XYZ file of C-alpha atoms in Angstrom:
354
model
C -52.785 93.928 36.360
C -52.033 90.235 35.904
C -51.596 88.673 32.477
C -54.677 86.479 32.537
C -56.916 89.359 33.542
C -55.306 91.567 30.889
C -55.998 88.932 28.207
C -59.640 88.720 29.204
C -59.943 92.519 29.290
C -58.490 92.775 25.794
C -61.102 90.341 24.524
C -63.909 92.299 26.162
C -62.613 95.636 24.870
C -62.393 94.302 21.322
C -65.968 93.110 21.524
C -67.192 96.499 22.788
C -65.461 98.305 19.939
C -67.380 96.212 17.391
C -70.729 97.140 18.904
C -73.053 96.111 21.696
C -74.557 93.281 19.657
C -71.151 91.689 19.075
C -70.354 91.977 22.762
C -73.286 89.728 23.656
C -72.870 87.268 20.792
C -71.956 83.756 21.980
C -68.684 82.252 20.773
C -69.217 78.673 19.593
C -66.288 76.378 20.404
C -65.797 72.964 18.812
C -63.285 70.468 20.189
C -61.931 68.095 17.563
C -60.332 65.277 19.559
C -59.842 65.078 23.298
C -56.319 63.685 23.827
C -53.384 65.566 25.266
C -54.302 68.655 27.249
C -57.933 69.633 26.525
C -58.225 70.580 30.195
C -56.214 73.722 29.444
C -59.190 74.852 27.365
C -62.071 73.369 29.319
C -60.664 74.692 32.595
C -60.695 78.255 31.252
C -64.317 78.242 30.105
C -65.758 79.466 33.442
C -63.695 82.640 32.929
C -65.025 83.106 29.376
C -68.814 83.221 29.865
C -69.521 84.054 26.198
C -67.870 80.820 25.010
C -70.068 77.750 24.582
C -68.685 74.298 23.849
C -71.180 73.180 21.222
C -69.601 70.119 19.590
C -66.925 67.494 20.324
C -65.450 64.739 18.166
C -63.494 61.726 19.386
C -62.584 58.749 17.195
C -61.568 56.433 20.055
C -64.745 54.600 21.196
C -63.587 54.046 24.784
C -62.835 57.746 25.258
C -65.981 58.813 23.409
C -68.137 56.715 25.739
C -66.876 58.747 28.701
C -67.520 62.173 27.199
C -71.210 62.288 28.090
C -70.230 61.931 31.752
C -67.844 64.904 31.585
C -69.641 67.901 33.091
C -67.475 70.302 31.121
C -68.958 68.842 27.910
C -72.558 68.895 29.055
C -74.845 69.940 26.202
C -72.213 69.484 23.473
C -73.093 67.324 20.479
C -70.684 64.383 20.209
C -69.374 62.942 16.947
C -67.307 59.880 16.090
C -64.950 61.771 13.762
C -63.653 65.247 13.026
C -64.903 64.867 9.448
C -68.476 64.308 10.622
C -68.311 67.274 12.968
C -66.927 69.534 10.236
C -69.677 68.438 7.846
C -72.536 69.109 10.281
C -71.492 71.966 12.583
C -70.894 75.694 12.361
C -68.592 77.181 14.998
C -66.333 80.140 15.701
C -63.180 78.622 17.259
C -61.663 75.157 16.885
C -59.740 73.382 19.635
C -57.841 70.651 17.772
C -56.808 68.009 20.313
C -56.666 64.882 18.181
C -53.641 62.628 17.762
C -50.330 63.975 16.523
C -50.546 62.365 13.093
C -53.991 63.750 12.232
C -53.613 67.175 13.836
C -52.198 69.198 10.957
C -54.856 67.993 8.508
C -57.763 68.892 10.787
C -56.178 72.233 11.717
C -55.739 73.090 8.027
C -59.355 72.143 7.286
C -60.513 74.610 9.947
C -58.118 77.402 8.976
C -59.126 77.155 5.319
C -62.705 77.784 6.417
C -61.547 80.894 8.243
C -61.963 79.309 11.689
C -59.292 80.230 14.291
C -57.476 77.204 15.730
C -55.927 76.524 19.126
C -54.201 73.162 18.718
C -52.422 70.627 20.849
C -48.682 70.391 20.275
C -46.911 69.711 18.025
C -48.765 71.577 15.291
C -47.363 69.170 12.684
C -45.124 66.129 12.261
C -43.606 67.208 8.931
C -41.981 70.405 7.727
C -44.329 70.362 4.731
C -47.444 70.412 6.917
C -45.861 73.098 9.077
C -45.252 75.216 5.969
C -48.916 74.821 4.973
C -50.097 75.983 8.396
C -47.690 78.910 8.288
C -48.997 79.949 4.867
C -52.549 80.121 6.214
C -51.397 82.528 8.915
C -48.968 84.659 6.926
C -50.741 84.768 3.570
C -54.405 84.598 4.557
C -54.361 86.144 8.029
C -55.732 83.100 9.862
C -55.428 82.861 13.655
C -53.522 79.948 15.218
C -51.754 78.968 18.409
C -50.574 75.824 20.195
C -50.820 74.467 23.737
C -47.216 75.097 24.750
C -48.388 75.121 28.345
C -45.001 75.463 30.066
C -44.879 79.123 29.018
C -47.831 79.812 31.299
C -46.488 78.231 34.504
C -45.518 80.678 37.278
C -42.098 79.148 37.989
C -40.984 79.380 34.354
C -42.386 82.899 34.078
C -40.214 83.706 37.103
C -37.069 82.342 35.419
C -37.805 84.338 32.283
C -38.192 87.406 34.499
C -34.750 86.778 36.017
C -33.233 86.738 32.532
C -35.107 89.863 31.421
C -33.926 91.751 34.516
C -30.310 90.866 33.729
C -29.879 88.925 36.950
C -28.105 86.073 35.156
C -25.909 88.149 32.867
C -25.396 86.613 29.425
C -27.026 83.189 29.216
C -24.504 80.594 28.064
C -25.993 77.277 29.188
C -29.549 75.925 29.443
C -30.735 72.455 30.416
C -34.223 70.997 30.638
C -35.710 67.646 31.601
C -38.983 65.782 31.333
C -39.296 62.337 32.913
C -42.625 60.495 32.651
C -44.168 57.183 33.572
C -44.544 54.922 30.532
C -47.929 54.629 28.875
C -49.772 51.314 28.756
C -50.144 48.958 25.797
C -52.844 50.098 23.377
C -52.435 53.803 24.168
C -52.648 55.997 21.028
C -49.045 57.019 21.660
C -47.825 53.455 21.063
C -48.734 53.692 17.348
C -46.162 55.375 15.110
C -48.736 56.853 12.714
C -50.711 58.568 15.470
C -47.840 59.449 17.813
C -44.896 60.357 15.609
C -42.125 60.497 18.155
C -41.222 61.356 21.716
C -39.172 64.385 20.735
C -41.915 66.242 18.818
C -44.531 65.294 21.434
C -42.603 66.142 24.614
C -39.401 67.725 23.377
C -41.138 70.655 21.718
C -42.246 71.847 25.175
C -38.640 71.941 26.383
C -37.262 73.432 23.165
C -39.805 76.236 23.248
C -39.290 76.747 26.988
C -35.486 76.951 26.747
C -35.620 79.425 23.843
C -38.317 81.538 25.488
C -36.837 81.747 28.985
C -33.218 82.227 27.893
C -33.799 84.665 25.044
C -31.251 82.718 22.991
C -31.674 81.079 19.603
C -30.612 77.551 18.644
C -28.335 77.158 15.617
C -27.370 73.455 15.544
C -28.565 70.178 17.081
C -27.522 66.556 17.500
C -29.891 63.975 19.011
C -29.681 60.422 20.329
C -32.976 58.567 20.833
C -33.924 54.960 21.437
C -36.308 52.548 23.142
C -34.594 50.148 25.526
C -36.821 47.547 27.170
C -40.534 48.388 27.630
C -41.669 46.395 24.590
C -45.328 47.233 25.316
C -44.843 50.856 24.263
C -43.912 49.848 20.728
C -41.995 52.436 18.691
C -41.935 55.072 21.435
C -38.396 56.221 22.271
C -38.129 56.012 26.049
C -34.747 57.771 26.233
C -33.883 60.947 24.303
C -31.059 63.479 24.605
C -30.343 66.491 22.394
C -27.435 68.921 22.408
C -28.008 72.384 20.903
C -25.543 75.114 20.005
C -26.693 78.588 21.048
C -26.321 81.658 18.861
C -23.634 83.087 21.177
C -21.559 79.879 21.268
C -23.174 78.515 24.409
C -25.074 75.255 24.641
C -28.403 73.762 25.671
C -29.224 70.181 26.603
C -32.547 68.379 26.552
C -33.289 65.108 28.385
C -36.509 63.131 28.016
C -37.430 59.698 29.293
C -40.378 57.401 29.913
C -38.534 55.731 32.795
C -40.237 57.260 35.822
C -41.229 54.432 38.143
C -44.901 53.574 38.758
C -44.559 54.345 42.470
C -43.297 57.905 41.934
C -45.543 60.497 43.603
C -46.276 62.368 40.360
C -46.638 61.372 36.721
C -43.847 63.696 35.586
C -40.632 65.337 36.763
C -39.931 68.623 34.937
C -36.737 70.596 35.473
C -35.138 73.727 34.004
C -31.762 75.365 34.618
C -30.662 78.616 32.976
C -27.042 79.616 33.667
C -25.376 82.891 32.756
C -22.210 84.857 33.383
C -23.688 86.461 36.534
C -25.973 83.809 37.986
C -28.114 80.698 37.698
C -31.894 80.252 37.921
C -33.209 76.746 38.391
C -36.528 74.970 38.883
C -37.309 71.538 40.302
C -40.529 70.432 41.943
C -38.645 69.778 45.181
C -36.995 73.205 45.447
C -39.226 75.511 43.452
C -37.366 78.333 41.713
C -33.922 79.119 43.128
C -31.645 81.986 42.151
C -27.880 82.078 42.640
C -26.021 85.340 41.931
C -22.329 86.107 42.182
C -21.398 87.348 45.651
C -24.786 86.420 47.135
C -26.206 83.402 48.910
C -28.708 81.302 46.905
C -32.348 82.254 47.504
C -35.704 80.706 46.762
C -37.851 82.917 44.527
C -41.139 83.087 46.393
C -42.901 85.922 44.573
C -44.064 84.204 41.401
C -46.028 85.690 38.501
C -49.629 84.608 38.130
C -50.323 81.644 35.864
C -51.445 82.588 32.365
C -54.205 81.049 30.226
C -53.315 80.385 26.597
C -56.986 79.913 25.750
C -58.081 83.270 27.198
C -55.168 84.999 25.494
C -56.063 83.308 22.197
C -59.666 84.426 22.569
C -58.342 87.965 23.025
C -56.177 87.530 19.911
C -59.153 86.380 17.829
C -60.967 89.536 18.882
C -58.113 91.908 18.084
C -55.411 91.434 20.728
C -51.822 90.207 20.316
C -51.016 86.561 19.650
C -50.357 84.609 22.886
C -47.226 83.186 21.232
C -45.647 85.378 18.560
C -46.044 83.613 15.227
C -42.343 83.517 14.250
C -41.561 82.006 17.656
C -44.408 79.498 17.400
C -43.336 78.131 14.028
C -39.626 78.225 14.854
C -40.033 75.994 17.921
C -41.907 73.390 15.860
C -39.278 73.545 13.114
C -36.450 72.991 15.596
C -38.273 70.073 17.251
C -38.831 68.340 13.914
C -35.209 68.815 12.847
C -33.941 67.623 16.227
C -36.151 64.523 15.884
C -34.842 63.889 12.370
C -31.236 64.241 13.497
C -31.700 61.316 15.895
C -33.114 58.848 13.386
C -30.926 55.932 12.356
C -28.570 56.099 15.333
C -25.271 57.916 15.616
C -24.640 61.605 16.198
C -25.636 63.626 13.135
C -25.430 67.373 13.739
C -28.078 69.356 11.849
C -27.931 73.073 11.185
C -30.979 74.974 12.331
């Protein structure tokens, strides 16, 4: 049974156990903000027939004007702010997809009302806000997850499987890359208060992915980050590199840039390489997943796991199933991203213990 189907089955089973009436009860979904990756949620709705998108807020007028033309939002009431939506609507699950600076506050407002939250990443831009979110989960039993989408992609699931099967031996080196085309002037990401930084916005994906696929923990980090040229993107660092020490003495490297040329065939170029004492697993868009093992010729891994859905798995979690991302892992990845970001401020290499 594939993971996505299992998640949906868990949700259905939980509903049955609470009675026939609960099984048929609609689940009201509100989307607070529409930036980032709301498609990860909207795209899953056809597979969750009980879920109804009932309300959407968006504070950017140009984006808000387009929402009524989005078929996925047909029938949803549209508000100009999260505050207005929260004051007027009742709902069962919150999808918090507003800008990075406002995300933690809106997520906390929902959690404190007892509403489960699936939020864009990063969950927070400060360790204090992260601690507040964690307290809602650990002390009050609230439900929370984040759109760390790379965990759900078949090629990265395949690399994790290689590690779990022992095909790479002991992992001692991990490297990951994200290269994107630069955003235009006026984009919400060009404002420091709404964006935060490149490392917490993009880097958290790679940090979480490297930890999750390798099975190794990070213990120390040093980061260099800067914007060179590209004045239109304001405070956005367009070149970032981090070096991490692994818990077994190995190392991991992270590379991020907004230097991909406008004529490139895709918006982004994601890469991952996990190297161990017995082999190497690597992904690029050009090659797919390749596996090299000692004494064997390199092979392309063609049998890939099925793509997962974080939203369907979160729905299952709300109704009694396991969390799609274990809570200690979820909060740890955010913590590391924020400390890695902090270590790169002010220039110079400043190692930070994790």
